[in-house]
Amino acid sequence: YSQTGADWQYRVDYDRLRKERLQRARDAMEEADLGALVLYAGANVRYVTGSYQGNWKYNIDIRYC
């Protein structure tokens, strides 16, 4: 570790990121009194769930709720 105390020395903790993002979404849902979310944009789905949908995510018309 350096003497500057830089936090970039730690690797990305993907498990922590996924948990924090999911918890933020759950907290926002609770605050807005929502029971469910419908996410269409692939980036939003990936942010909240941590899953990658592949190239089909760019064509919203082929997905159904």
Tab-separated table of C-alpha atoms in Angstrom:
chain	number	residue	atom	x	y	z
A	1	TYR	CA	0.000	0.000	0.000
A	2	SER	CA	1.159	3.488	-0.757
A	3	GLN	CA	1.451	6.391	1.625
A	4	THR	CA	-1.182	8.380	-0.279
A	5	GLY	CA	-4.016	6.173	0.930
A	6	ALA	CA	-5.419	5.765	-2.571
A	7	ASP	CA	-8.359	3.372	-2.801
A	8	TRP	CA	-7.588	2.424	-6.411
A	9	GLN	CA	-5.278	-0.251	-5.070
A	10	TYR	CA	-8.261	-2.459	-4.275
A	11	ARG	CA	-9.761	-4.525	-7.054
A	12	VAL	CA	-13.366	-4.028	-8.121
A	13	ASP	CA	-15.641	-5.972	-5.786
A	14	TYR	CA	-18.351	-7.039	-8.230
A	15	ASP	CA	-20.302	-8.950	-5.613
A	16	ARG	CA	-20.512	-5.832	-3.433
A	17	LEU	CA	-21.511	-3.691	-6.439
A	18	ARG	CA	-24.341	-6.067	-7.372
A	19	LYS	CA	-25.643	-6.172	-3.812
A	20	GLU	CA	-25.494	-2.391	-3.384
A	21	ARG	CA	-27.224	-1.704	-6.708
A	22	LEU	CA	-29.988	-4.183	-5.955
A	23	GLN	CA	-30.458	-2.705	-2.492
A	24	ARG	CA	-30.653	0.836	-3.917
A	25	ALA	CA	-33.354	-0.321	-6.335
A	26	ARG	CA	-35.274	-2.050	-3.531
A	27	ASP	CA	-35.020	1.035	-1.323
A	28	ALA	CA	-36.296	3.272	-4.134
A	29	MET	CA	-39.160	0.855	-4.807
A	30	GLU	CA	-40.127	0.846	-1.136
A	31	GLU	CA	-39.956	4.637	-0.964
A	32	ALA	CA	-42.232	4.913	-4.022
A	33	ASP	CA	-44.506	2.106	-2.743
A	34	LEU	CA	-43.871	-0.056	-5.812
A	35	GLY	CA	-44.288	-3.814	-5.809
A	36	ALA	CA	-42.454	-4.443	-9.071
A	37	LEU	CA	-40.279	-2.845	-11.739
A	38	VAL	CA	-40.525	-3.265	-15.483
A	39	LEU	CA	-37.126	-2.528	-16.979
A	40	TYR	CA	-36.833	-2.313	-20.760
A	41	ALA	CA	-33.409	-0.833	-21.407
A	42	GLY	CA	-30.649	-3.425	-21.289
A	43	ALA	CA	-28.401	-1.100	-19.295
A	44	ASN	CA	-31.084	-0.731	-16.616
A	45	VAL	CA	-31.667	-4.485	-16.418
A	46	ARG	CA	-27.953	-5.096	-16.081
A	47	TYR	CA	-27.529	-2.343	-13.470
A	48	VAL	CA	-30.288	-3.662	-11.215
A	49	THR	CA	-29.886	-7.411	-11.692
A	50	GLY	CA	-26.240	-7.763	-12.642
A	51	SER	CA	-27.153	-9.989	-15.586
A	52	TYR	CA	-26.128	-9.511	-19.218
A	53	GLN	CA	-28.842	-10.096	-21.822
A	54	GLY	CA	-26.742	-10.276	-24.960
A	55	ASN	CA	-27.400	-8.521	-28.263
A	56	TRP	CA	-31.169	-9.116	-28.274
A	57	LYS	CA	-31.578	-6.389	-25.653
A	58	TYR	CA	-31.275	-3.700	-28.328
A	59	ASN	CA	-34.592	-4.665	-29.923
A	60	ILE	CA	-37.185	-3.848	-27.273
A	61	ASP	CA	-40.056	-4.993	-29.503
A	62	ILE	CA	-39.076	-8.659	-29.178
A	63	ARG	CA	-39.437	-8.688	-25.387
A	64	TYR	CA	-42.680	-9.187	-23.538
A	65	CYS	CA	-43.722	-8.532	-19.973
